[in-house]
Coordinates of C-alpha atoms in Angstrom, one line a residue:
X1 CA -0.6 -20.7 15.5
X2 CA -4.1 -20.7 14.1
X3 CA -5.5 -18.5 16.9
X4 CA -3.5 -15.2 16.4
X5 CA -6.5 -13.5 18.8
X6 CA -4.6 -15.7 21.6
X7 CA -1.2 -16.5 20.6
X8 CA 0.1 -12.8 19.6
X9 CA -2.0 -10.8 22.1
X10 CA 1.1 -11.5 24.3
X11 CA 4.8 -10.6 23.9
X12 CA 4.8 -6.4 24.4
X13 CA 7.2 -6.9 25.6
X14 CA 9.4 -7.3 22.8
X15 CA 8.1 -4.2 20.6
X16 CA 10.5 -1.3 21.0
X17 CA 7.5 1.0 21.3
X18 CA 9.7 4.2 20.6
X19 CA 10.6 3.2 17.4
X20 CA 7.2 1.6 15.8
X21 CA 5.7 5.5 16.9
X22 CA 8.2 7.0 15.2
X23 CA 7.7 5.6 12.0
X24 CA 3.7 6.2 12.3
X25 CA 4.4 9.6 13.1
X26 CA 6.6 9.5 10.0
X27 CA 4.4 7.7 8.2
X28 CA 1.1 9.8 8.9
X29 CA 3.5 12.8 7.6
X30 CA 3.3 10.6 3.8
X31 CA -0.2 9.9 4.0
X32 CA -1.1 13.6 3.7
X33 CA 1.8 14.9 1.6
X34 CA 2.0 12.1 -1.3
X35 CA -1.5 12.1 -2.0
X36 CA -2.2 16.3 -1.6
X37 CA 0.7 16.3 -4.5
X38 CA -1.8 14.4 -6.1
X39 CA -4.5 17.1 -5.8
X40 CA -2.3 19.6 -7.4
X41 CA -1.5 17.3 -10.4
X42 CA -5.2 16.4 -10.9
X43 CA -6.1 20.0 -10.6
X44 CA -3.7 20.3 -13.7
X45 CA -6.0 18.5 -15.8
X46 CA -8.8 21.2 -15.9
X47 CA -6.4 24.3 -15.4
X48 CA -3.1 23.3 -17.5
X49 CA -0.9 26.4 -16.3
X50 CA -1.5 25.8 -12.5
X51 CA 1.6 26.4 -10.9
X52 CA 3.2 26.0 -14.6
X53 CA 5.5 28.8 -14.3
X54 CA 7.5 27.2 -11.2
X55 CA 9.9 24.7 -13.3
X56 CA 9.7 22.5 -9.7
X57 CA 5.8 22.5 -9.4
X58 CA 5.1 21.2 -13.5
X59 CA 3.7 18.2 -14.4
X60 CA 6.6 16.1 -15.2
X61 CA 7.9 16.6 -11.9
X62 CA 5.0 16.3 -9.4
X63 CA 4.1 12.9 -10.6
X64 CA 7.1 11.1 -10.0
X65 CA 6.9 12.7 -6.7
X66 CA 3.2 11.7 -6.5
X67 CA 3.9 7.9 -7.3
X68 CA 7.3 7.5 -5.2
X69 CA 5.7 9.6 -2.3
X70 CA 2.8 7.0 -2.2
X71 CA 4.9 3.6 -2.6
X72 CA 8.1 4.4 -0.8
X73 CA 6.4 7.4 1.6
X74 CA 3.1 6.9 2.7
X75 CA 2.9 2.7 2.3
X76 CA 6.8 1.2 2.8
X77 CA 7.2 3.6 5.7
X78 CA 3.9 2.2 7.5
X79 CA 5.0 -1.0 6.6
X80 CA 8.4 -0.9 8.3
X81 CA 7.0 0.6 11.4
X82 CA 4.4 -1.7 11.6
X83 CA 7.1 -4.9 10.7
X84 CA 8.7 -4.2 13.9
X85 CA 5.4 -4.2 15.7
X86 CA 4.1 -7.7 14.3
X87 CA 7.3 -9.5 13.5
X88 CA 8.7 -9.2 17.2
X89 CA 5.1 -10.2 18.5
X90 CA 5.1 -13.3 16.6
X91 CA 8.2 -14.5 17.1
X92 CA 8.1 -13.8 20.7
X93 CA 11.8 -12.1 21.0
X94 CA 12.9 -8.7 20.1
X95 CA 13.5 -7.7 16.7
X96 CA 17.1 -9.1 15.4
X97 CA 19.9 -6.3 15.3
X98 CA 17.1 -4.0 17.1
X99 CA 20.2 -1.3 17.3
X100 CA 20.0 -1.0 13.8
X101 CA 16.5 0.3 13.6
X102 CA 17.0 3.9 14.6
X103 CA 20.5 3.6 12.0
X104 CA 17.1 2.6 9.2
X105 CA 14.5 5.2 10.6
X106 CA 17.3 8.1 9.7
X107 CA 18.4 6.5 6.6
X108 CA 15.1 5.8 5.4
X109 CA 14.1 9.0 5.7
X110 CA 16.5 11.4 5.3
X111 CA 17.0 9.8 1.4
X112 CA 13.1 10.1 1.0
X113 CA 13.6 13.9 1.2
X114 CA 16.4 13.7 -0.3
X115 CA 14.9 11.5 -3.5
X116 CA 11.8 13.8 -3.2
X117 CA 13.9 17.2 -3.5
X118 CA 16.3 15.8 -6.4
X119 CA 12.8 14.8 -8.4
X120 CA 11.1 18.2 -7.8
X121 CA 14.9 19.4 -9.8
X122 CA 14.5 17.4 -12.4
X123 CA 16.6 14.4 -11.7
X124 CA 15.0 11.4 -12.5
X125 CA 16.1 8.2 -13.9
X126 CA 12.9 7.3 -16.0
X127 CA 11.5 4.2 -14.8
X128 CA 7.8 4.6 -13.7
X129 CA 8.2 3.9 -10.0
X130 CA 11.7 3.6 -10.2
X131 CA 13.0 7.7 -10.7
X132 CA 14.9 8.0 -8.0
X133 CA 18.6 8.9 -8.9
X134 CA 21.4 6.7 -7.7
X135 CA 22.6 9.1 -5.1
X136 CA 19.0 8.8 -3.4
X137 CA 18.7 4.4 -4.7
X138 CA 21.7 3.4 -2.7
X139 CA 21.0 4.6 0.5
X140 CA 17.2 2.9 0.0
X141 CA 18.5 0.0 -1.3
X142 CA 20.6 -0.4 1.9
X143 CA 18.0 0.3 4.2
X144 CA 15.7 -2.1 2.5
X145 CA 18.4 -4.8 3.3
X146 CA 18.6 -4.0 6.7
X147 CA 15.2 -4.5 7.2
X148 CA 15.6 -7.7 5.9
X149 CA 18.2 -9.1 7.7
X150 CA 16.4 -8.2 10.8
X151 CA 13.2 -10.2 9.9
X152 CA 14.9 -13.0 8.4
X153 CA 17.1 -13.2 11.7
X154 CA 14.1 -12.8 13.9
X155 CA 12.2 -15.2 12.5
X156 CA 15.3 -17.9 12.8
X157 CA 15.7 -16.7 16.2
X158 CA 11.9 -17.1 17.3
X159 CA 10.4 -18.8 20.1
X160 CA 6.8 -19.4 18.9
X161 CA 7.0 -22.9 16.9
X162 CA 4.5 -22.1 14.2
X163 CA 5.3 -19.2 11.6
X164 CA 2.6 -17.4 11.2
X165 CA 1.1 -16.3 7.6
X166 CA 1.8 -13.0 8.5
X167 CA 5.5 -13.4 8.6
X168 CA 5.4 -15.6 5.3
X169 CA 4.5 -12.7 3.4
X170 CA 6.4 -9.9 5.2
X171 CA 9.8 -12.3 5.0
X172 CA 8.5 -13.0 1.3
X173 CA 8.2 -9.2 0.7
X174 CA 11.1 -7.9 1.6
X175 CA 13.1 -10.5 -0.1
X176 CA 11.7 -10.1 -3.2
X177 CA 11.8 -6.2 -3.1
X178 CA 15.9 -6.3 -1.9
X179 CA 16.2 -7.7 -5.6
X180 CA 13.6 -6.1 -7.3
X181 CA 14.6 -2.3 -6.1
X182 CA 18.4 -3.0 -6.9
X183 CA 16.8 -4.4 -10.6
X184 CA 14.5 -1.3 -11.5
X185 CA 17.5 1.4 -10.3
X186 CA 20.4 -0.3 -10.9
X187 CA 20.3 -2.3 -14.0
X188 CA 17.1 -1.4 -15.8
X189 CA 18.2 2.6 -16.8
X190 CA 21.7 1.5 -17.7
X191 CA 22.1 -1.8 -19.8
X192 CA 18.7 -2.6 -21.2
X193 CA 17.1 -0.3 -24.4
X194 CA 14.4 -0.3 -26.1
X195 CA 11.2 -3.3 -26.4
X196 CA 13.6 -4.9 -24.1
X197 CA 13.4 -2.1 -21.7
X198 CA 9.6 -1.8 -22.0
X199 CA 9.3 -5.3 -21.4
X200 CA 11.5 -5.6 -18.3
X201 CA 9.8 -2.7 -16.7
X202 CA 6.5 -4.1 -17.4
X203 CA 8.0 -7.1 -14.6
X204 CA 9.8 -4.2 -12.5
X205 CA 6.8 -2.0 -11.7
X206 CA 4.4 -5.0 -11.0
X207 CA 6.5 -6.5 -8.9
X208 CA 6.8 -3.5 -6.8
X209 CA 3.4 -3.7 -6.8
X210 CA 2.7 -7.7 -6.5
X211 CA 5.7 -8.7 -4.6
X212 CA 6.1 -5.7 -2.3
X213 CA 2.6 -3.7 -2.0
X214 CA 0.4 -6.8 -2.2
X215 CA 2.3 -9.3 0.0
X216 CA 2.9 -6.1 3.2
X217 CA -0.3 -5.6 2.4
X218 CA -1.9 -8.7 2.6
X219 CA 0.8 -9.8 6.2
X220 CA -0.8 -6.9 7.6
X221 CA -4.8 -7.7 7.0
X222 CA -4.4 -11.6 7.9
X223 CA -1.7 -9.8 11.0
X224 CA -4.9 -7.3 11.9
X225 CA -8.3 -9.2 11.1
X226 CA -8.5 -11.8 13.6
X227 CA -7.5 -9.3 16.2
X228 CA -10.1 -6.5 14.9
X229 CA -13.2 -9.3 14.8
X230 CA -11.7 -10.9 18.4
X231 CA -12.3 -14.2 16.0
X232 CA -9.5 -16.9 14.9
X233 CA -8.6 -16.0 11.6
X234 CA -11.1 -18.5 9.5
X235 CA -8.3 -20.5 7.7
X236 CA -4.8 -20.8 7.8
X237 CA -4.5 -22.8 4.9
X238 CA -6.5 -21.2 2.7
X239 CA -4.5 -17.8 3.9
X240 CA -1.2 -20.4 2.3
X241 CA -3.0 -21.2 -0.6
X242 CA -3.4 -17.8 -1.3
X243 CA 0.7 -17.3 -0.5
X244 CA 2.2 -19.6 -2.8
X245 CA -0.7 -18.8 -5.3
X246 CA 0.7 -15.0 -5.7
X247 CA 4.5 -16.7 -5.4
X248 CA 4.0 -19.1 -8.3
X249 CA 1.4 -16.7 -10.8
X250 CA 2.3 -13.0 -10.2
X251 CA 6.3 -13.6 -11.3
X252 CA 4.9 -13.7 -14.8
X253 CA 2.1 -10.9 -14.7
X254 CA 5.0 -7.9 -15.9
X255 CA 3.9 -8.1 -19.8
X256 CA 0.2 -7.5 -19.8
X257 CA 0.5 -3.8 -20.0
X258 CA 2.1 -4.8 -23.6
X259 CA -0.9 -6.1 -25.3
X260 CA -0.6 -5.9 -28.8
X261 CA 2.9 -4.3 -28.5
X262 CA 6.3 -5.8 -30.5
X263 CA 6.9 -8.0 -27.3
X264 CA 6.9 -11.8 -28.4
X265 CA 3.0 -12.8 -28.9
X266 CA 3.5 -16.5 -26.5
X267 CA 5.0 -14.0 -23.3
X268 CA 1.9 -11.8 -24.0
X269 CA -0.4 -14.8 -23.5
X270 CA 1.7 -15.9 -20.8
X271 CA 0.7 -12.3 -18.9
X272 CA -3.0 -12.9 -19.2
X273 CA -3.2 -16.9 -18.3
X274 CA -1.4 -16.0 -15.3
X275 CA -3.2 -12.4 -14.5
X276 CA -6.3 -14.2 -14.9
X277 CA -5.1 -17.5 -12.4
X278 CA -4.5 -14.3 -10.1
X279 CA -8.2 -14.7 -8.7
X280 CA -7.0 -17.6 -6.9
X281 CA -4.9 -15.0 -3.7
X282 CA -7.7 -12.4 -4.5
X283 CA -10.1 -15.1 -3.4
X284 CA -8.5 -16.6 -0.7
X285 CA -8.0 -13.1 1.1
X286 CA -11.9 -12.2 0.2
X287 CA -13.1 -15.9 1.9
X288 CA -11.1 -15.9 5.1
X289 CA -12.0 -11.9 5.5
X290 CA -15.5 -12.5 5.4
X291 CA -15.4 -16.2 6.8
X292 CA -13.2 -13.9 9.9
X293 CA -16.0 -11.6 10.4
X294 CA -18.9 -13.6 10.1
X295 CA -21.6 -13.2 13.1
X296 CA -19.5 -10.6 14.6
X297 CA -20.0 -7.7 12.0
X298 CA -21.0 -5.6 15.7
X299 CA -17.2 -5.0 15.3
X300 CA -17.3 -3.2 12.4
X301 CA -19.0 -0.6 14.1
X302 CA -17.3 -0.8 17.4
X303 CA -13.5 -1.0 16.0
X304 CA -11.9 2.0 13.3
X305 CA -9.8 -0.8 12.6
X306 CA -12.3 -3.2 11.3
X307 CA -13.5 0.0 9.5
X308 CA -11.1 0.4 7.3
X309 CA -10.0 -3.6 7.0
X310 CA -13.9 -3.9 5.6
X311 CA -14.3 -0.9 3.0
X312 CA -10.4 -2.1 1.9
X313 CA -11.2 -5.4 1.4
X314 CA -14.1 -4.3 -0.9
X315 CA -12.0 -2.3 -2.8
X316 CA -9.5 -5.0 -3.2
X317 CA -12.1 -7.6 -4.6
X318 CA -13.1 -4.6 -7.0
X319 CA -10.0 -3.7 -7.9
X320 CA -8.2 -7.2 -8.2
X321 CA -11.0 -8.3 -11.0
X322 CA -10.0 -5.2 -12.8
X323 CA -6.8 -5.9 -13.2
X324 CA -7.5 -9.7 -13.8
X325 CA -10.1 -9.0 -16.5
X326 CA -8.4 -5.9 -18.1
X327 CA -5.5 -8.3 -19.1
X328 CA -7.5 -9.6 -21.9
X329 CA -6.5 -8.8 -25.2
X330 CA -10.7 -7.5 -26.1
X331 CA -11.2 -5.6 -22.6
X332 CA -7.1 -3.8 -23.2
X333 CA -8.1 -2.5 -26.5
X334 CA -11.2 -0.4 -24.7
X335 CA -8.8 0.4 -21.6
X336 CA -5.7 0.7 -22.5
X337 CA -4.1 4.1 -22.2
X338 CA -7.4 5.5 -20.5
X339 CA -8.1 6.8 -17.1
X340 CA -9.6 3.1 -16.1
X341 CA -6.2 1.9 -15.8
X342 CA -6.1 5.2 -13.6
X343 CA -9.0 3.7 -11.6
X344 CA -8.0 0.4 -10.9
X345 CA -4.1 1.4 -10.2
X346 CA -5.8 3.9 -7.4
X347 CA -8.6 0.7 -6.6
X348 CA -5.4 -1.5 -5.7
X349 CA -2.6 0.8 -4.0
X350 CA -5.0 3.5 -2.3
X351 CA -8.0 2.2 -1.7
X352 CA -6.6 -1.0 -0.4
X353 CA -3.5 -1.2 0.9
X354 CA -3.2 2.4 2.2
X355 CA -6.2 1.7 3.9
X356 CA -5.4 -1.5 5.3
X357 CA -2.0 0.0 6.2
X358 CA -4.0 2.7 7.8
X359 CA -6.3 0.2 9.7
X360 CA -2.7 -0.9 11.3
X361 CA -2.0 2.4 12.8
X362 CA -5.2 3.2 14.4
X363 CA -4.6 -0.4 16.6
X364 CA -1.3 -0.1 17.3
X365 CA -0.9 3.5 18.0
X366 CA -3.0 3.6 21.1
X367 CA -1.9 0.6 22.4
X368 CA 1.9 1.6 22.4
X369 CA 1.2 5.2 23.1
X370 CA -0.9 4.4 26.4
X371 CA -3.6 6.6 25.0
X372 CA -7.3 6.2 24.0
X373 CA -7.7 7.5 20.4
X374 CA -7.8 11.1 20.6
X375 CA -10.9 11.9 19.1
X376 CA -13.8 9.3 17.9
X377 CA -15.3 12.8 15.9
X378 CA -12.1 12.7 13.6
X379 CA -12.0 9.1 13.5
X380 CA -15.5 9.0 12.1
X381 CA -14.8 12.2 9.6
X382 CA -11.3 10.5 8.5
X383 CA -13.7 7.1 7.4
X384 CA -16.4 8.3 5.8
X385 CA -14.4 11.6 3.9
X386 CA -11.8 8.8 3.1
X387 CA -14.9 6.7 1.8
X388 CA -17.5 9.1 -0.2
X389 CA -14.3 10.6 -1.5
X390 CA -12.4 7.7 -2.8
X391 CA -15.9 6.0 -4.0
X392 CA -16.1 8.6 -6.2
X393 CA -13.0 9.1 -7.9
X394 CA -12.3 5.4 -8.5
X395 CA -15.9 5.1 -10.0
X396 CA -15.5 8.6 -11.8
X397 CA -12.1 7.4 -13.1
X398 CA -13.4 4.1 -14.3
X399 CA -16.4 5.7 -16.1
X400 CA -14.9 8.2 -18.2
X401 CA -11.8 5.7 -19.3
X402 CA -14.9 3.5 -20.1
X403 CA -15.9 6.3 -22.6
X404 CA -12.3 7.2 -23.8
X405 CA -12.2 3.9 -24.7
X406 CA -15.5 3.8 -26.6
X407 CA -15.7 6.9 -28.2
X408 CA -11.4 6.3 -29.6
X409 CA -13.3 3.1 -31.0
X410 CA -15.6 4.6 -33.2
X411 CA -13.1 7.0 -34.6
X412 CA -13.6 9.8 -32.3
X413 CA -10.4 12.4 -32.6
X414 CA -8.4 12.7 -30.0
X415 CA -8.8 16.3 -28.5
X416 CA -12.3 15.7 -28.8
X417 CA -11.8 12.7 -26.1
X418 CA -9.8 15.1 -23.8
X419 CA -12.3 17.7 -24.3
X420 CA -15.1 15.3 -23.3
X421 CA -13.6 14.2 -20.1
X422 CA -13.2 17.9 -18.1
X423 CA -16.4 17.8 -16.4
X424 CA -15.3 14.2 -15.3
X425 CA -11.6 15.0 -14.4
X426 CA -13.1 18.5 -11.9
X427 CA -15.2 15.5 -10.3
X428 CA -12.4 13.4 -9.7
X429 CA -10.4 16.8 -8.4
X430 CA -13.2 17.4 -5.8
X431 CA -13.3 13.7 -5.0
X432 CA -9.7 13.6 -4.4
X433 CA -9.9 17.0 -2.0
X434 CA -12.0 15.1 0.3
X435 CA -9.9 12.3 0.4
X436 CA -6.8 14.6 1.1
X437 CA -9.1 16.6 4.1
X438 CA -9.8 12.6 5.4
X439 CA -6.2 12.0 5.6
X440 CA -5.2 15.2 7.5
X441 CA -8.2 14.9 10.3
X442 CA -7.4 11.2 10.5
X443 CA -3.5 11.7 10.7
X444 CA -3.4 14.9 13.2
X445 CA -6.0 12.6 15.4
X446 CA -3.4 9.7 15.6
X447 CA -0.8 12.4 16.1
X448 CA -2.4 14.3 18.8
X449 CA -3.2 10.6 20.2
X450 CA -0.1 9.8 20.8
X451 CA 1.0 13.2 22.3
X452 CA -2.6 14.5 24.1
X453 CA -4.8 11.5 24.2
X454 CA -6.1 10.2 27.5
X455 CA -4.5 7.7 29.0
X456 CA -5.7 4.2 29.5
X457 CA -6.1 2.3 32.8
X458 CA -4.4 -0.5 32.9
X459 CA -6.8 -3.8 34.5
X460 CA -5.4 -5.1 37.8
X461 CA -3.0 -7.9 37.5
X462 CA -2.0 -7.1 34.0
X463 CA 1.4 -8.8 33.0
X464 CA 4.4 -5.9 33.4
X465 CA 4.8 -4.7 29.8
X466 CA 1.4 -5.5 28.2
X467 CA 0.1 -2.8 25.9
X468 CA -3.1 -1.3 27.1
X469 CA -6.5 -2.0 25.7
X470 CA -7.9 1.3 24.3
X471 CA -12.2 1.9 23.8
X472 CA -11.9 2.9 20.1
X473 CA -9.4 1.1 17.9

């Protein structure tokens, strides 16, 4: 299946339309709320005793709820709705155990508060992307494992004979994330201390982010591009190349964070040869993009879609060779613990997978809706807001840990770093306001697209349950 722009613009018929719009709705919900508690904690860094005297609003709290809102709320929710979008079309049947989706959609949801709410009280089990307490991990954990099941039993049951690279990484991610999620809250708080611990969760929190963010991420883009361009993808081998790359190299990327630290010197090394082989997926992904859209870049402007599959595709090549080249040993002693690991951490997860995730809902919205986007205005404000505002932080944030960096080199005290870096942290506030004010336009436009948008007129002699082509997507 080389030609998804012919091969997967059939099969409707097999989405359960209710259910993918329920978890965009959901979804858009996360998009606003993780990264607004961002806002408040970033406003924190210039005024210290905002909101400080509500024990639920302080620091310590909001973060956790910051970080888990954005991975497990705003991203893994899009990604489960849209997993039931792509993985029924390219296997041309109906999701496997589709009765159990609304069972997920609950479950899934319900414990997000829930996890949320317990955070806000101070529950938290310590592990950086990880805090949710048991009562909150089971429940996940289960849903997580239904999800699987239901793509790994689509995907035998499928009537296409080619699988996709789209449903190698989606099967790939969920797999590794069932044992990854049931490592970082099961075993890693309880039976692991000290350097040991440090080092484990060095593997735990990259592979939420390698072997869950990145590998959604990435079945999405390759799902979304050729459709977005209306050109074959460019190549499906390089798009495997690129698969098995991540599989073999990212497994032992956990330690670099640990530069210098009392983790064994040889694992250390181990971390950069393979964060450094990492370029290989980074530029597989950037060559069949590009390759994709060549000599039709008239889409970009035509398609919201494209939009945002572009500007995150930039922000992926930028961000990926900062966390390649920040692995070395002479580049962490100028980074490490400043606000460039800040940058490139918001480079990777924000400005390209929640974007790319993002370019997912505004094509399948109004195609299973039956609506033309709501408003082309908002569309156009949610882009560029989402662009100047994000541009700016992650170049802000990249700058001043630049300067941490240098000026904790030369001997500069401490306080005197902190001091130096308020005019740069109110920039990154603003910059981070304007992202937020994106989100909500662009979210309340899909919203009010699928609930008030106009509806679309289906072509004469169109196959009975085809999705509808919208103007603007």
């Amino acid at each position: 299946m080389s030609d998804p722009v012919t091969a997967i613009t059939r099969n409707d018929e097999f989405v359960d339309r209710e259910m993918v719009l329920k978890f965009m709705s959901s979804a858009a919900f996360w998009l606003v709320f993780a990264p607004s508690i961002g806002v408040i904690l970033a406003i924190k860094f210039n005024f210290y005793d905002f909101l400080g005297h509500v024990p639920w609003l302080t620091w310590g709290r909001l973060r956790p709820v910051h970080i888990m809102g954005v991975v497990f709320g705003a991203f893994s929710t899009a990604i489960i709705g849209l997993t039931y979008y792509i993985v029924p079309k390219l296997c041309g049947v109906r999701m496997y155990k589709e009765n159990w989706s609304r069972s997920i959609f609950w479950l899934w949801n319900i414990f997000l508060w829930i996890g949320i709410i317990s955070l806000m009280m101070g529950y938290n089990s310590g592990i950086e992307a990880g805090e949710f307490p048991l009562w909150v991990s089971i429940p996940v954990e289960i849903a997580l494992t239904m999800v699987t099941i239901q793509v790994i039993g689509t995907i035998k049951q499928r009537k296409e004979p080619r699988i996709y690279v789209s449903l190698w990484y989606l099967s790939a991610a969920y797999v590794w994330t069932v044992f990854n999620y049931a490592f970082g809250h099961f075993i890693l708080p309880y039976s692991m201390p000290g350097v040991n611990n440090a080092a484990m969760h060095g593997l735990y929190i990259h592979y939420v982010v390698g072997l869950w963010i990145t590998p959604a991420g990435l079945a999405v883009i390759y799902y979304f591009l050729p459709l977005a361009a209306k050109r074959p993808l460019y190549s499906h081998k390089l798009s495997l190349i690129g698969f098995w790359s991540l599989a073999f190299f990212y497994p032992f990327v956990g330690t670099h964070h640990y530069i210098y630290s009392p983790i064994p010197y040889w694992t250390q090394t181990i971390a950069i040869v393979a964060s450094m082989m990492l370029i290989i997926p980074v530029w597989t992904v950037i060559q069949n993009f590009y390759g994709t859209f060549v000599t039709n870049w008239r889409r970009f402007q035509e398609s919201y879609t494209a939009k945002f599959l572009v500007i995150g595709a930039l922000y992926y090549f930028f961000g990926c060779f900062q966390g390649s080249t920040e692995a070395l040993r002479e580049v962490q002693r100028l980074t490490h613990f400043t606000d460039f690991v800040i940058g490139h951490s918001h480079l990777t997860v924000f400005g390209t997978f929640i974007l790319w995730v993002t370019a997912g809902m505004y094509y399948v919205i109004p195609r299973l809706s039956g609506h033309e986007l709501y408003s082309k205005s908002l569309a156009q404000w949610h882009y560029w807001l989402t662009v100047i505002g994000f541009s700016v932080m992650a170049g802000v944030l990249t700058i001043q840990g630049l300067m941490q960096g240098t000026m904790l080199q030369v001997g500069a005290d401490f306080v005197d770093t902190m001091v130096a870096m308020k005019p740069y942290w109110f920039t990154r506030t603003l910059a981070g306001l304007t992202m937020d004010i994106g989100a909500l336009l662009g979210m309340w436009n899909l919203y009010k697209t699928i609930h008030m948008g106009k509806a679309i007129a289906m072509p004469a002699g169109a196959p009975a349950g085809a999705a509808p082509e919208p103007m603007w997507t």
